[in-house]
PDB file of C-alpha atoms in Angstrom:
ATOM      1  CA  UNK A   1       0.000   0.000   0.000  1.00 62.00           C
ATOM      2  CA  UNK A   2       2.882   2.378   0.781  1.00 67.00           C
ATOM      3  CA  UNK A   3       4.392   1.834  -2.692  1.00 66.00           C
ATOM      4  CA  UNK A   4       1.091   2.716  -4.336  1.00 66.00           C
ATOM      5  CA  UNK A   5       0.769   5.945  -2.336  1.00 63.00           C
ATOM      6  CA  UNK A   6       4.373   6.865  -3.112  1.00 59.00           C
ATOM      7  CA  UNK A   7       3.865   6.251  -6.833  1.00 57.00           C
ATOM      8  CA  UNK A   8       0.634   8.246  -6.870  1.00 51.00           C
ATOM      9  CA  UNK A   9       2.401  11.108  -5.096  1.00 52.00           C
ATOM     10  CA  UNK A  10       5.266  11.064  -7.597  1.00 49.00           C
ATOM     11  CA  UNK A  11       2.800  10.964 -10.497  1.00 53.00           C
ATOM     12  CA  UNK A  12       0.963  13.990  -9.090  1.00 51.00           C
ATOM     13  CA  UNK A  13       4.216  15.950  -8.695  1.00 56.00           C
ATOM     14  CA  UNK A  14       5.251  15.063 -12.248  1.00 50.00           C
ATOM     15  CA  UNK A  15       1.862  16.119 -13.637  1.00 52.00           C
ATOM     16  CA  UNK A  16       2.070  19.476 -11.853  1.00 48.00           C
ATOM     17  CA  UNK A  17       5.609  20.071 -13.101  1.00 47.00           C
ATOM     18  CA  UNK A  18       4.645  19.338 -16.701  1.00 46.00           C
ATOM     19  CA  UNK A  19       1.537  21.522 -16.570  1.00 43.00           C
ATOM     20  CA  UNK A  20       3.591  24.425 -15.187  1.00 43.00           C
ATOM     21  CA  UNK A  21       5.896  24.153 -18.214  1.00 45.00           C
ATOM     22  CA  UNK A  22       2.946  24.259 -20.588  1.00 47.00           C
ATOM     23  CA  UNK A  23       1.785  27.556 -19.074  1.00 51.00           C
ATOM     24  CA  UNK A  24       5.257  29.095 -19.459  1.00 63.00           C
ATOM     25  CA  UNK A  25       4.878  29.673 -23.213  1.00 86.00           C
ATOM     26  CA  UNK A  26       3.983  33.054 -24.696  1.00 92.00           C
ATOM     27  CA  UNK A  27       0.543  32.495 -26.193  1.00 95.00           C
ATOM     28  CA  UNK A  28      -1.133  34.986 -28.523  1.00 97.00           C
ATOM     29  CA  UNK A  29      -3.971  36.560 -26.516  1.00 97.00           C
ATOM     30  CA  UNK A  30      -5.211  39.065 -29.096  1.00 98.00           C
ATOM     31  CA  UNK A  31      -4.253  40.867 -32.270  1.00 98.00           C
ATOM     32  CA  UNK A  32      -5.167  44.074 -34.051  1.00 98.00           C
ATOM     33  CA  UNK A  33      -6.481  43.657 -36.655  1.00 98.00           C
ATOM     34  CA  UNK A  34      -8.147  40.671 -35.032  1.00 98.00           C
ATOM     35  CA  UNK A  35      -8.246  37.123 -36.373  1.00 98.00           C
ATOM     36  CA  UNK A  36     -10.918  36.694 -39.078  1.00 98.00           C
ATOM     37  CA  UNK A  37     -11.851  40.383 -38.864  1.00 98.00           C
ATOM     38  CA  UNK A  38     -12.771  42.628 -41.778  1.00 98.00           C
ATOM     39  CA  UNK A  39     -11.399  46.162 -41.648  1.00 98.00           C
ATOM     40  CA  UNK A  40     -12.348  49.184 -43.767  1.00 97.00           C
ATOM     41  CA  UNK A  41      -8.860  50.590 -44.337  1.00 96.00           C
ATOM     42  CA  UNK A  42      -5.257  49.461 -44.465  1.00 97.00           C
ATOM     43  CA  UNK A  43      -3.787  49.278 -40.943  1.00 98.00           C
ATOM     44  CA  UNK A  44      -0.754  51.417 -40.099  1.00 97.00           C
ATOM     45  CA  UNK A  45       0.571  48.700 -37.802  1.00 98.00           C
ATOM     46  CA  UNK A  46      -0.136  45.233 -36.456  1.00 98.00           C
ATOM     47  CA  UNK A  47      -0.296  44.736 -32.681  1.00 98.00           C
ATOM     48  CA  UNK A  48       0.003  41.222 -31.285  1.00 98.00           C
ATOM     49  CA  UNK A  49      -0.554  40.817 -27.533  1.00 98.00           C
ATOM     50  CA  UNK A  50       1.017  37.820 -25.818  1.00 97.00           C
ATOM     51  CA  UNK A  51       0.466  36.189 -22.438  1.00 96.00           C
ATOM     52  CA  UNK A  52       4.019  37.006 -21.303  1.00 96.00           C
ATOM     53  CA  UNK A  53       7.057  39.061 -22.234  1.00 97.00           C
ATOM     54  CA  UNK A  54       8.946  38.395 -25.469  1.00 97.00           C
ATOM     55  CA  UNK A  55      12.540  38.475 -26.637  1.00 96.00           C
ATOM     56  CA  UNK A  56      12.408  40.911 -29.593  1.00 97.00           C
ATOM     57  CA  UNK A  57      15.533  39.531 -31.259  1.00 96.00           C
ATOM     58  CA  UNK A  58      13.823  36.169 -31.829  1.00 96.00           C
ATOM     59  CA  UNK A  59      10.195  37.249 -32.319  1.00 97.00           C
ATOM     60  CA  UNK A  60       8.497  38.589 -35.426  1.00 97.00           C
ATOM     61  CA  UNK A  61       5.851  38.303 -38.094  1.00 98.00           C
ATOM     62  CA  UNK A  62       5.507  37.753 -41.823  1.00 98.00           C
ATOM     63  CA  UNK A  63       2.441  39.015 -43.670  1.00 98.00           C
ATOM     64  CA  UNK A  64       1.359  37.719 -47.055  1.00 98.00           C
ATOM     65  CA  UNK A  65      -1.359  39.226 -49.198  1.00 97.00           C
ATOM     66  CA  UNK A  66      -4.104  37.822 -51.406  1.00 95.00           C
ATOM     67  CA  UNK A  67      -1.578  37.413 -54.228  1.00 93.00           C
ATOM     68  CA  UNK A  68       0.781  35.508 -51.862  1.00 94.00           C
ATOM     69  CA  UNK A  69       3.289  38.387 -52.045  1.00 95.00           C
ATOM     70  CA  UNK A  70       5.087  39.295 -48.813  1.00 97.00           C
ATOM     71  CA  UNK A  71       4.009  42.646 -47.357  1.00 98.00           C
ATOM     72  CA  UNK A  72       6.805  45.124 -46.549  1.00 98.00           C
ATOM     73  CA  UNK A  73       6.943  45.796 -42.803  1.00 98.00           C
ATOM     74  CA  UNK A  74       8.857  48.236 -40.631  1.00 97.00           C
ATOM     75  CA  UNK A  75      11.030  47.509 -37.610  1.00 97.00           C
ATOM     76  CA  UNK A  76       9.116  45.692 -34.853  1.00 97.00           C
ATOM     77  CA  UNK A  77       9.123  46.944 -31.280  1.00 98.00           C
ATOM     78  CA  UNK A  78       7.892  45.715 -27.912  1.00 98.00           C
ATOM     79  CA  UNK A  79       5.416  47.630 -25.755  1.00 97.00           C
ATOM     80  CA  UNK A  80       3.513  47.133 -22.485  1.00 96.00           C
ATOM     81  CA  UNK A  81       6.129  45.238 -20.466  1.00 94.00           C
ATOM     82  CA  UNK A  82       7.329  43.449 -23.608  1.00 96.00           C
ATOM     83  CA  UNK A  83       3.986  41.644 -24.071  1.00 97.00           C
ATOM     84  CA  UNK A  84       2.840  43.553 -27.187  1.00 98.00           C
ATOM     85  CA  UNK A  85       4.707  43.118 -30.451  1.00 98.00           C
ATOM     86  CA  UNK A  86       3.994  46.187 -32.611  1.00 98.00           C
ATOM     87  CA  UNK A  87       5.021  46.006 -36.268  1.00 98.00           C
ATOM     88  CA  UNK A  88       4.507  48.983 -38.612  1.00 98.00           C
ATOM     89  CA  UNK A  89       3.019  48.251 -42.045  1.00 98.00           C
ATOM     90  CA  UNK A  90       5.183  50.094 -44.597  1.00 96.00           C
ATOM     91  CA  UNK A  91       2.764  49.973 -47.506  1.00 96.00           C
ATOM     92  CA  UNK A  92      -0.941  50.471 -48.059  1.00 97.00           C
ATOM     93  CA  UNK A  93      -2.714  47.131 -48.160  1.00 97.00           C
ATOM     94  CA  UNK A  94      -5.053  46.572 -51.090  1.00 97.00           C
ATOM     95  CA  UNK A  95      -8.412  44.903 -50.634  1.00 97.00           C
ATOM     96  CA  UNK A  96      -8.194  41.194 -49.909  1.00 97.00           C
ATOM     97  CA  UNK A  97      -7.356  38.628 -47.253  1.00 98.00           C
ATOM     98  CA  UNK A  98      -3.987  38.737 -45.492  1.00 98.00           C
ATOM     99  CA  UNK A  99      -2.237  36.022 -43.499  1.00 98.00           C
ATOM    100  CA  UNK A 100      -0.084  36.894 -40.498  1.00 98.00           C
ATOM    101  CA  UNK A 101       2.449  34.222 -39.515  1.00 98.00           C
ATOM    102  CA  UNK A 102       4.069  34.931 -36.159  1.00 98.00           C
ATOM    103  CA  UNK A 103       6.840  33.419 -34.100  1.00 98.00           C
ATOM    104  CA  UNK A 104       7.689  34.375 -30.556  1.00 97.00           C
ATOM    105  CA  UNK A 105      10.369  33.565 -28.036  1.00 96.00           C
ATOM    106  CA  UNK A 106       9.255  34.292 -24.491  1.00 94.00           C
ATOM    107  CA  UNK A 107      11.715  35.807 -22.038  1.00 89.00           C
ATOM    108  CA  UNK A 108      11.956  32.410 -20.307  1.00 87.00           C
ATOM    109  CA  UNK A 109      13.167  30.773 -23.544  1.00 92.00           C
ATOM    110  CA  UNK A 110      10.068  28.999 -24.877  1.00 94.00           C
ATOM    111  CA  UNK A 111       9.173  29.297 -28.584  1.00 96.00           C
ATOM    112  CA  UNK A 112       5.658  29.461 -29.991  1.00 97.00           C
ATOM    113  CA  UNK A 113       4.328  29.999 -33.504  1.00 97.00           C
ATOM    114  CA  UNK A 114       0.977  30.553 -35.133  1.00 98.00           C
ATOM    115  CA  UNK A 115      -0.963  32.357 -37.819  1.00 98.00           C
ATOM    116  CA  UNK A 116      -4.207  34.186 -38.381  1.00 98.00           C
ATOM    117  CA  UNK A 117      -5.993  36.088 -41.151  1.00 98.00           C
ATOM    118  CA  UNK A 118      -7.780  39.392 -41.594  1.00 98.00           C
ATOM    119  CA  UNK A 119      -9.482  41.005 -44.580  1.00 98.00           C
ATOM    120  CA  UNK A 120      -9.244  44.547 -45.914  1.00 98.00           C
ATOM    121  CA  UNK A 121     -12.564  45.610 -47.438  1.00 96.00           C
ATOM    122  CA  UNK A 122     -12.613  47.057 -50.945  1.00 87.00           C
TER     123      UNK A 122
END
């Protein structure tokens, strides 16, 4: 009986340790323009808000347009305690659907990636 209790205790500790690591990643909380949104005009910048601080050197985005061409972007910067990645859009976006592919390295060293889309109305 003691071995079973010991093993259950170790399993519980291991489960807690692994779940704590899963929460340590910088997850995308919100974006502007938002995922699947339709906007009336070309945005001047893209703002991606993460669940924790980022390392700017290893975080960024790539935006592709309806013609699959890469959109020219300005230099990214971090805001709000390094949780918001702000990237200027250097050109006016034509009407169509755009895909934002992002990658982020949190300040604790965990990498995350993802993508979302938004549409510029004609």
